Coordinates of C-alpha atoms and ligand atoms in Angstrom, one line a residue:
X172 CA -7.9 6.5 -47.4
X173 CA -5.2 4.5 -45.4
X174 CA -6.4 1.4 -43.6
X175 CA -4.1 -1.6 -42.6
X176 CA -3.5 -4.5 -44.6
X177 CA -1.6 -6.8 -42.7
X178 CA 1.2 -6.4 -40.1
X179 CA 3.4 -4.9 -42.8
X180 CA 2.0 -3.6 -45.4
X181 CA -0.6 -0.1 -45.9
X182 CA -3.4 0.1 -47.8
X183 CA -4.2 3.4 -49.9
X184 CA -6.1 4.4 -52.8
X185 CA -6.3 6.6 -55.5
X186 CA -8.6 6.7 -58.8
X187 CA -5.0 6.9 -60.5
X188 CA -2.0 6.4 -58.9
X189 CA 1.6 8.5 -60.7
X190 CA 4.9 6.5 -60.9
X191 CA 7.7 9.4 -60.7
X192 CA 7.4 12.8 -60.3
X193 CA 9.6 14.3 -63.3
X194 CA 8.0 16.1 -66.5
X195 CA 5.8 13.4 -67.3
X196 CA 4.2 12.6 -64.2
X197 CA 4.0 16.3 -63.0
X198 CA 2.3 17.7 -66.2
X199 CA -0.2 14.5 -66.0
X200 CA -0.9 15.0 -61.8
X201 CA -1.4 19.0 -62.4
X202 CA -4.2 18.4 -64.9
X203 CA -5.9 15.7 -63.3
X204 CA -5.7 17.1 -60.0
X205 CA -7.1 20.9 -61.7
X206 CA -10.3 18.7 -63.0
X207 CA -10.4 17.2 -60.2
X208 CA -9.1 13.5 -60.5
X209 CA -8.2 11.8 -57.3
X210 CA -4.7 11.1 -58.0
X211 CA -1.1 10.5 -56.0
X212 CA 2.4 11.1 -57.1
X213 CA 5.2 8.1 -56.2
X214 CA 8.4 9.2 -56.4
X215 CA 11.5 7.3 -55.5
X216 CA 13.5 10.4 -54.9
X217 CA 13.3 13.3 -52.2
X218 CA 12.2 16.7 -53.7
X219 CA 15.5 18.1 -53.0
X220 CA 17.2 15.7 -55.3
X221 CA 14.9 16.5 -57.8
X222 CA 15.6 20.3 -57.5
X223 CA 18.8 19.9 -58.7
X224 CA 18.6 17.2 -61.2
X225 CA 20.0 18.8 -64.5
X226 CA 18.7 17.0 -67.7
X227 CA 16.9 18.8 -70.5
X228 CA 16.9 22.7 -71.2
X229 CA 15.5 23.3 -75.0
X230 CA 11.9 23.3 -74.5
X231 CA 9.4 23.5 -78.2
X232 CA 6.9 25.4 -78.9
X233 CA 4.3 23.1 -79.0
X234 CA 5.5 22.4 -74.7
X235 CA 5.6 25.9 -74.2
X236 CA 2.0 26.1 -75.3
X237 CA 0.6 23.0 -73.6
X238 CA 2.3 23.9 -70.6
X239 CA 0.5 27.0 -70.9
X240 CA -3.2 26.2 -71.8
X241 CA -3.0 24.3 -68.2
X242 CA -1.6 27.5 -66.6
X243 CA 2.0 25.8 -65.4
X244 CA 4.2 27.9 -67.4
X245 CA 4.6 31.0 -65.6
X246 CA 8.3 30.0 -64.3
X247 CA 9.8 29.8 -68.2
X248 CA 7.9 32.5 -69.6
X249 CA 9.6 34.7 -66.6
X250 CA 13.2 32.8 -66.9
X251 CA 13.5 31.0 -70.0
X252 CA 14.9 32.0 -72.9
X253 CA 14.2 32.2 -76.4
X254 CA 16.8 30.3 -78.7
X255 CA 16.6 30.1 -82.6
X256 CA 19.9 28.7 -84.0
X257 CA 22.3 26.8 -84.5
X258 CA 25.7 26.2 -86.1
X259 CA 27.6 23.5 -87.8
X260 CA 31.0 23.3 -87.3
X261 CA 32.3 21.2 -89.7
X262 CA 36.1 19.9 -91.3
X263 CA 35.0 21.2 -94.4
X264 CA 33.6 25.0 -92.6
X265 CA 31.4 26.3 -90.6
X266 CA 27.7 27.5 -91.2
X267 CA 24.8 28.4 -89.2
X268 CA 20.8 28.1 -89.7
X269 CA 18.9 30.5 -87.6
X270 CA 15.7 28.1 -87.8
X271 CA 13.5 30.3 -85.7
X272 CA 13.5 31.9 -89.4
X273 CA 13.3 28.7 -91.4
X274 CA 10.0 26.4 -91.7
X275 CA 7.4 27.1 -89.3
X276 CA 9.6 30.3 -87.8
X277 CA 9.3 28.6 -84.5
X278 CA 11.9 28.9 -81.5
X279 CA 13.1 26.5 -78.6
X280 CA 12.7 28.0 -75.1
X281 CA 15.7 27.5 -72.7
X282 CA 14.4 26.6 -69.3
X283 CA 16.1 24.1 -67.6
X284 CA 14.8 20.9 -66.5
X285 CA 15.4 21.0 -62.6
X286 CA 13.6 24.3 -62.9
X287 CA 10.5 23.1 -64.9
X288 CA 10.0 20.1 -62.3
X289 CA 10.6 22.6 -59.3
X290 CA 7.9 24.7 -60.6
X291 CA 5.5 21.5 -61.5
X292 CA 5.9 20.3 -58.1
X293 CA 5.2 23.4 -56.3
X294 CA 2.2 24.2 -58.6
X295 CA 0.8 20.5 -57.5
X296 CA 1.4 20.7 -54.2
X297 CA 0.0 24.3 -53.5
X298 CA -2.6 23.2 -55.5
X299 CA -3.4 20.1 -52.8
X300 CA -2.4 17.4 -55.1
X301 CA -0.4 14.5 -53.4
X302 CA 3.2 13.3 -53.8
X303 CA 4.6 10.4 -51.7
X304 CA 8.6 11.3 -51.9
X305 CA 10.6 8.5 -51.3
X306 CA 8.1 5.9 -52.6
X307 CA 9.4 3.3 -54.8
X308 CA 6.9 1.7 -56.7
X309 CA 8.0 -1.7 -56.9
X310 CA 5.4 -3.6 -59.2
X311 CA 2.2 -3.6 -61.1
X312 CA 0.2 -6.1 -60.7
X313 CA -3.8 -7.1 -62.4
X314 CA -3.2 -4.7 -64.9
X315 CA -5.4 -6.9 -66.9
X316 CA -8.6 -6.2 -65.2
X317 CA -10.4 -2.5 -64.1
X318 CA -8.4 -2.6 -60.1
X319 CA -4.8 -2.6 -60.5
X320 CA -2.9 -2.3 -57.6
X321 CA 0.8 -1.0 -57.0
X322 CA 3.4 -2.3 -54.4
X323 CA 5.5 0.5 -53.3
X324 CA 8.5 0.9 -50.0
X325 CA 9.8 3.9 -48.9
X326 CA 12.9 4.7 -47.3
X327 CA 12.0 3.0 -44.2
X328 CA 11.3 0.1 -46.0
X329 CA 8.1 0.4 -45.1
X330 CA 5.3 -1.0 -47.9
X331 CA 1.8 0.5 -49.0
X332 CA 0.0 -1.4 -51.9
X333 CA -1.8 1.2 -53.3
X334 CA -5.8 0.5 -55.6
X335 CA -6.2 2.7 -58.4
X336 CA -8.6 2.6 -61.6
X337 CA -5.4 3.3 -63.4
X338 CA -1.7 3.7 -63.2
X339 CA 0.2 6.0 -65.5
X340 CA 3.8 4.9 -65.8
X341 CA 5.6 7.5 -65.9
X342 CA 9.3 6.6 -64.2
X343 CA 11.2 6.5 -66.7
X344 CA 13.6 3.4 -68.8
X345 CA 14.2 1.6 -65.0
X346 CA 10.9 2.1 -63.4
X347 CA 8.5 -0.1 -62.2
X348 CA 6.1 -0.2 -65.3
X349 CA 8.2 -1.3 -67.8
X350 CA 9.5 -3.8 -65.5
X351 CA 5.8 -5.1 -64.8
X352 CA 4.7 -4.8 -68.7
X353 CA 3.8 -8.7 -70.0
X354 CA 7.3 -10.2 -71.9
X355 CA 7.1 -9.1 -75.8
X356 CA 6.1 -5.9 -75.4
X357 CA 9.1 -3.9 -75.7
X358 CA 10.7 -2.9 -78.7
X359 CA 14.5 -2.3 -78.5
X360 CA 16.2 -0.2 -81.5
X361 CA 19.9 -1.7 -81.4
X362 CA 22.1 0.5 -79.6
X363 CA 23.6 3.4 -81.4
X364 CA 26.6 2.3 -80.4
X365 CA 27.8 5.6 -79.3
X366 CA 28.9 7.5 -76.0
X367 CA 28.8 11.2 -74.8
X368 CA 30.4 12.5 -72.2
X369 CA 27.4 14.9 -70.8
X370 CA 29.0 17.9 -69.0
X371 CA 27.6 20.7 -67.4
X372 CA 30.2 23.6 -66.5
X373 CA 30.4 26.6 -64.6
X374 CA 31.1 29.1 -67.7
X375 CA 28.8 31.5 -69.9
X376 CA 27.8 30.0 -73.3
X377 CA 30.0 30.3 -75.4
X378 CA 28.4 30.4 -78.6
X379 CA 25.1 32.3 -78.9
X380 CA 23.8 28.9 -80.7
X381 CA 23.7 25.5 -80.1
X382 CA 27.0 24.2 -81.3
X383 CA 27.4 20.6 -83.0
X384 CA 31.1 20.4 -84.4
X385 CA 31.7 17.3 -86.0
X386 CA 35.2 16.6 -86.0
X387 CA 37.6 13.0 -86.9
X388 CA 38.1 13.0 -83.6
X389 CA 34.6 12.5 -82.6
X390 CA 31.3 14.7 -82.2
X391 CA 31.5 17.8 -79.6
X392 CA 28.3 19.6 -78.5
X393 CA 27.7 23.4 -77.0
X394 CA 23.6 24.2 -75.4
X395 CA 23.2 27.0 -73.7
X396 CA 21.7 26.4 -70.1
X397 CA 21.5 29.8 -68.3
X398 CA 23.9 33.3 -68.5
X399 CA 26.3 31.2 -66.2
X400 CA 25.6 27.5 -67.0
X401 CA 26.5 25.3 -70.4
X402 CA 26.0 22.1 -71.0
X403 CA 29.0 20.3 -73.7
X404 CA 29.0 17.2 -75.1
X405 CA 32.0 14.6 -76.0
X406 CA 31.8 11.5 -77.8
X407 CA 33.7 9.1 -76.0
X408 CA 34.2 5.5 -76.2
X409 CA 32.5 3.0 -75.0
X410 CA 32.7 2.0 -71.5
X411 CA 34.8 5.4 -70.7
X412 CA 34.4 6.0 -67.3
X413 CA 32.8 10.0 -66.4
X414 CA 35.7 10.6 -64.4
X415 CA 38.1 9.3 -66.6
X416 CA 39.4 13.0 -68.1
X417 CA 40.8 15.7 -66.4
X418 CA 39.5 19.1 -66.8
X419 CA 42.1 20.5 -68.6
X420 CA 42.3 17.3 -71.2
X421 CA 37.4 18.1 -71.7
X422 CA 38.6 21.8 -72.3
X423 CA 41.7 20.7 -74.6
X424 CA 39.1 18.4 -76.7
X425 CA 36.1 20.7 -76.4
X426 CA 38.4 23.6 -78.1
X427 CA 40.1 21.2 -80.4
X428 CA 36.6 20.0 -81.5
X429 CA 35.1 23.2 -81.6
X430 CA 37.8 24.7 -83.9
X431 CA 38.2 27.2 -81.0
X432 CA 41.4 28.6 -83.3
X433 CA 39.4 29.5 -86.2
X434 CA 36.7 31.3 -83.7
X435 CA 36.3 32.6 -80.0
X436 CA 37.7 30.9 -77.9
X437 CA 35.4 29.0 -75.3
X438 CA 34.3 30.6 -71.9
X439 CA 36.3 27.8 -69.4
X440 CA 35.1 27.3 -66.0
X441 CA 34.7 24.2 -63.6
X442 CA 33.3 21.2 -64.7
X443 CA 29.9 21.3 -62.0
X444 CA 28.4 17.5 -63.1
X445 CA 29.6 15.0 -65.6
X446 CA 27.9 11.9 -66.6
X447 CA 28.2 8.7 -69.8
X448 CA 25.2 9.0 -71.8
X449 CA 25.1 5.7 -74.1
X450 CA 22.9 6.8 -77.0
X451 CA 20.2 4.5 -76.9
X452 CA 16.7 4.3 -78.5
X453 CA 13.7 2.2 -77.8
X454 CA 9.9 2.2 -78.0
X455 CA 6.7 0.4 -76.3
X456 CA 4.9 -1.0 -78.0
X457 CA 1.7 -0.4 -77.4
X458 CA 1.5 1.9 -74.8
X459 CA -1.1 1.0 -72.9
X460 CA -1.7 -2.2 -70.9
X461 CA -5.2 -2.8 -69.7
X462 CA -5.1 0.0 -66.9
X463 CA -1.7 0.6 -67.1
X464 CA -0.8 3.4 -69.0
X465 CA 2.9 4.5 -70.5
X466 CA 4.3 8.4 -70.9
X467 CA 7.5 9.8 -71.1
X468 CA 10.7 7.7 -71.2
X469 CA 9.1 5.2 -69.9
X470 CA 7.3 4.8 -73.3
X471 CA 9.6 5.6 -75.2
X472 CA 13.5 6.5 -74.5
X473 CA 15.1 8.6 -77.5
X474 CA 19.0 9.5 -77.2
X475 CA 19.3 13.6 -76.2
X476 CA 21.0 14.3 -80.1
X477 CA 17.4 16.3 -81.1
X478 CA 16.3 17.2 -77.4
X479 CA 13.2 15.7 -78.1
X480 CA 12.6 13.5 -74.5
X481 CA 11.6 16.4 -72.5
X482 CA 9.0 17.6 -74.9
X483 CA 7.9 14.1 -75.9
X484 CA 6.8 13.7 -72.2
X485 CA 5.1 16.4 -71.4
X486 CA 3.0 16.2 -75.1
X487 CA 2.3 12.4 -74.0
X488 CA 1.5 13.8 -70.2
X489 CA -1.5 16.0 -71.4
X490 CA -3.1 13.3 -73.6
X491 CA -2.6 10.7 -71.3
X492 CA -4.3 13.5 -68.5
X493 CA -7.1 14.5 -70.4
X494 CA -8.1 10.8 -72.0
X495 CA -8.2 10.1 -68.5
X496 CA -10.7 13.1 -67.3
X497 CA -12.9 12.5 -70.3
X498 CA -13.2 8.5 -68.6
X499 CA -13.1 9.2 -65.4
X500 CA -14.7 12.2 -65.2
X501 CA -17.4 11.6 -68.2
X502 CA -17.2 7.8 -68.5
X503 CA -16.0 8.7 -72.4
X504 CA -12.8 5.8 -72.9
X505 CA -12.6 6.4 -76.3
X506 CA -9.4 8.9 -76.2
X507 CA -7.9 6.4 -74.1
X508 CA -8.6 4.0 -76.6
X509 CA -6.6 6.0 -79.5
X510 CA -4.1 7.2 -77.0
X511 CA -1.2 4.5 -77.5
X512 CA -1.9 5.4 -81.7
X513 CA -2.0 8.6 -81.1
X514 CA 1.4 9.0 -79.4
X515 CA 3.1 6.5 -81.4
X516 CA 2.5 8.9 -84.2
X517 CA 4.4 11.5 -82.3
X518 CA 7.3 8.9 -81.2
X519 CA 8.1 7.6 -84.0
X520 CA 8.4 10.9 -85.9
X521 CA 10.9 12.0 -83.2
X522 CA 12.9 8.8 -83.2
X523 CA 13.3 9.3 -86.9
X524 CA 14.1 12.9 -86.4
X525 CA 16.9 12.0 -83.7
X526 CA 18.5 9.2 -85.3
X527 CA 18.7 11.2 -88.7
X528 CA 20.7 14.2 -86.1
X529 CA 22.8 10.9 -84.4
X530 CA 24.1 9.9 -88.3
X531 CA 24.9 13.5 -89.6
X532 CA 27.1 14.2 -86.3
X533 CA 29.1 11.0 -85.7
X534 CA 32.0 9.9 -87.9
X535 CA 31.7 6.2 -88.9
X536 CA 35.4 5.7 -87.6
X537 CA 34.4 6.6 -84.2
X538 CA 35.5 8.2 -81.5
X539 CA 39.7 8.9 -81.2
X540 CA 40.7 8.2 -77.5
X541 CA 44.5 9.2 -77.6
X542 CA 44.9 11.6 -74.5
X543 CA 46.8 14.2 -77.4
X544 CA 44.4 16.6 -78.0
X545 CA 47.2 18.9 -79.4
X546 CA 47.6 16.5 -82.7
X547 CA 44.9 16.2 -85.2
X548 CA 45.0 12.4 -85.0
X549 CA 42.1 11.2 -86.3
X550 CA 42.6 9.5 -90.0
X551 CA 40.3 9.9 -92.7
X552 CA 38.6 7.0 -93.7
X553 CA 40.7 5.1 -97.2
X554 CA 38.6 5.4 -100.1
X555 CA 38.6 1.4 -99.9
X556 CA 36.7 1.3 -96.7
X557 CA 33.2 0.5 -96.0
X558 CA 33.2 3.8 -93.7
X559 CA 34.4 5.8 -96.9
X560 CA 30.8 5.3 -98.4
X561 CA 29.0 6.1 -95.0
X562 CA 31.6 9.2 -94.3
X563 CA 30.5 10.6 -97.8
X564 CA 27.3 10.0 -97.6
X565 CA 27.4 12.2 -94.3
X566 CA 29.3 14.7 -95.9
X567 CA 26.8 15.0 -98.8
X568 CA 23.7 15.2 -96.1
X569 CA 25.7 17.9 -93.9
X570 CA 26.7 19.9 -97.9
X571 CA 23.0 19.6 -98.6
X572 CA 21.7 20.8 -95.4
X573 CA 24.3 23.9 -95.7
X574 CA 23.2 25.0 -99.2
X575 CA 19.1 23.5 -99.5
X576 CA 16.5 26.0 -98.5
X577 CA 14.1 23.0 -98.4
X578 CA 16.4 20.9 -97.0
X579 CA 16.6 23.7 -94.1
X580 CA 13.1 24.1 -93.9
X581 CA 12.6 20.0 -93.0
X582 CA 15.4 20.8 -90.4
X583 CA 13.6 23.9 -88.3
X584 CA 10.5 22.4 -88.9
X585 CA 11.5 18.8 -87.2
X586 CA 14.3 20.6 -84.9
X587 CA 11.8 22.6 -82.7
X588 CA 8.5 20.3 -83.4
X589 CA 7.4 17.4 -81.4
Ligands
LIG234 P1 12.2 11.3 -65.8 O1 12.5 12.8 -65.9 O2 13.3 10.3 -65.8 O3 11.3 11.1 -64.5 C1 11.0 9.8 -64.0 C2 10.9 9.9 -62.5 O4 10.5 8.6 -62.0 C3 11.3 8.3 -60.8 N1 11.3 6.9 -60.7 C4 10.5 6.2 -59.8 N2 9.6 6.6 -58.9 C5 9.0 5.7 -58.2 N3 9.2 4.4 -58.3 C6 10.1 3.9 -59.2 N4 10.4 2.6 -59.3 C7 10.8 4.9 -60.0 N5 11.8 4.8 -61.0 C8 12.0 6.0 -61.4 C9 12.6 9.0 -61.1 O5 13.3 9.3 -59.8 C10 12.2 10.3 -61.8 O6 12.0 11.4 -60.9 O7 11.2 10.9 -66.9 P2 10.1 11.7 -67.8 O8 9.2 12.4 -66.8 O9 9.5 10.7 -68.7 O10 10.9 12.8 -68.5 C11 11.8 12.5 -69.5 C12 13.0 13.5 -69.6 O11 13.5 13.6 -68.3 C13 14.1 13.0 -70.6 O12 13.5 12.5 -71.7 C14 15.0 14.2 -70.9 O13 15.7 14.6 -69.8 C15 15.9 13.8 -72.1 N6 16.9 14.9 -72.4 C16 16.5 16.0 -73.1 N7 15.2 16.1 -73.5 C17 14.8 17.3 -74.2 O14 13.6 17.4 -74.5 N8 15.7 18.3 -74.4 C18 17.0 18.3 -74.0 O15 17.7 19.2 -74.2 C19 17.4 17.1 -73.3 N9 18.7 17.0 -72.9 C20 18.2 14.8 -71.9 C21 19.1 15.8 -72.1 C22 18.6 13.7 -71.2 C23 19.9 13.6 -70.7 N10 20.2 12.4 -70.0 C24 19.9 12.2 -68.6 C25 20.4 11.2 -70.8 C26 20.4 15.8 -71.7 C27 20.8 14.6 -70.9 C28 22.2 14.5 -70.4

């Protein structure tokens, strides 16, 4: 329903109105809109830019399934690909754990992201649910009481303050939600402290696992995307700009990392996107605000080392969507009562998992900058050091992980589980 407000600004409802359309927000909008919840999308970004917006590509099990149960996985179980191991590349050798035959004997599904949010939004919108493209949501406000309402502008500039019973926050670290949370409520981890260059290039994997190569010259990272797409990884410094290395100097590194001489060499090809990824952590805490509701990276945001975001968001997105039917639909709160616990469970176990994976691939020393790839010019830390201690320790944890059954089981078991 759209009525006028005031000269300026529309008025619309919904029963609960969907900050941003990525995997959170579209899982959430699918179910409510299959059990029939009135609800709207707000997206700040057209679809096209979403089409194309390359992020995650290792999707779990436990996705895979949800995804499934709700009927929205018929895209990656044609495309994706199954993807069960991994290998170490290491100064003192190389080893590899093919964990879809460790622990639970589960596998990752490559899908990428652009593609699972293309299929999400065309299975919502065929569907009749509703997405406002171009909507920036802009505040929350009265999240306190049981009619929140949410300011949003689109391109035109053009405002709509939308009434909802709820409003699921699901736009991410910047969006409007966190920004309209009360003060005290987030919970920052310090920064890691560390910096990938995130690259996507034009060039057939060229390992048939996920590559992590830890190297004194900093961390380097290989994940399959598609047969002609591969997403690398460079630890960087702090601050480098994305554009700051040529192509020739990210291949240089990437082969030099990746102890291209003692195996294949890698496929090369043009570098198609490049971004900084600052390896960050942080959680809400709690997750829910009176009506307002968090999933996704906007609940919690965990750095890409275990490729947990994705998969947190969309295993956030269906209990968030179904505590919400059983309310709205059978006036039964009490899974929206236990749904902040309940995720936090989840989160937490991930941000363990993921900062455990960001200390067994980074070098205390950091990240070598000097533009010759061709010398080995990263020192070893003196056995006087503080970073000696740490640098063992890592060693030890990599050694342990190499030779431990059990040690490998924990691994597949946390590496594909969310
Ligand atoms: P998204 O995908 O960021 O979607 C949020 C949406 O909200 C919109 N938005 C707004 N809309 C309206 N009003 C506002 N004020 C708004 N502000 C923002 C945005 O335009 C956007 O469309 O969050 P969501 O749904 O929570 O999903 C989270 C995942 O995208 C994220 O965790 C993953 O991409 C993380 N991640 C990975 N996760 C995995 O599970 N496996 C991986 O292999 C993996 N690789 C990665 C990654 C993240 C990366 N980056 C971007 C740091 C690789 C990289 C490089």
């Amino acid at each position: 329903m759209t009525a006028r407000q005031n000269s300026s600004t529309e008025r619309e409802s919904a029963d609960v109105v969907v900050l941003g359309a990525g995997p959170a927000g579209l899982t959430l909008g699918n179910i409510l809109h299959a059990h029939g919840i009135d609800c709207v999308v707000l997206e700040r970004a057209e679809r096209a830019a979403l089409q194309v917006r390359a992020r995650a590509g290792f999707l779990a099990p436990n996705t895979v399934r949800t995804l499934e149960r709700h009927g929205l996985a018929d895209g990656l179980l044609r495309h994706g690909r199954p993807h069960g191991a991994c290998e170490f590349r290491t100064d003192t050798g190389t080893f590899r754990l093919d964990y879809d035959r460790l622990g639970r004997r589960e596998h990752h599904t490559v899908y990428p992201q652009q593609d699972l949010v293309t299929d999400l939004m065309a299975h919502y919108l065929d569907a009749g649910g509703r997405i406002r493209f171009g909507a920036e949501a802009l505040a929350v406000h009265d999240a306190d009481g049981h009619r929140p309402t949410v300011d949003a502008r689109d391109a035109q500039g053009r405002r709509t303050r939308w009434h909802a019973r709820y409003v699921a926050g699901c736009d991410g670290r910047h969006g409007a939600a966190r920004r309209s949370l009360p003060p005290g409520t987030l919970r920052h981890h310090p920064d890691h402290g560390i910096s990938w260059l995130g690259l996507l290039a034009e060039a057939p994997p060229s390992l048939d696992t996920v590559g992590y190569a830890t190297h004194r010259r900093g961390f380097a990272g290989h994940m399959a995307r598609t047969p002609d797409v591969t997403r690398y990884y460079l630890q960087c410094e702090r601050g480098t700009p994305a554009d700051a290395w040529s192509e020739e100097r990210i291949w240089d590194e990437l082969d030099l990392r990746m102890r291209s001489d003692d195996h294949r060499p890698l496929h090369r090809g043009r570098i198609l996107q490049r971004a900084v990824v600052d390896l960050r952590s942080d959680v809400v805490e709690p997750l829910r605000h009176g009506s307002l509701l968090l999933a996704g990276d906007a609940a919690s945001l965990i750095s890409p080392s275990a490729a947990k975001g994705a998969n947190l968001a969309v295993l956030e997105a269906e209990l968030l969507a179904l505590a919400l039917v059983d309310d709205l639909a059978h006036g039964d709160a009490t899974a929206l009562d236990h749904y902040s616990r309940r995720c936090l469970a989840h989160i937490w176990r991930a941000q363990e998992f993921s900062h455990w994976m960001i200390r067994l691939l980074h070098t205390d020393s950091g990240p070598v900058s000097g533009p010759d790839t061709r010398a080995d010019s990263g020192a070893d830390p003196r056995p006087d050091d503080e970073s000696f201690f740490h640098e063992s320790m890592r060693r030890s944890r990599l050694e342990s992980l190499r030779t431990s059954r059990a040690h490998q089981d924990w691994f597949a078991e946390n590496y594909v589980g969310v």
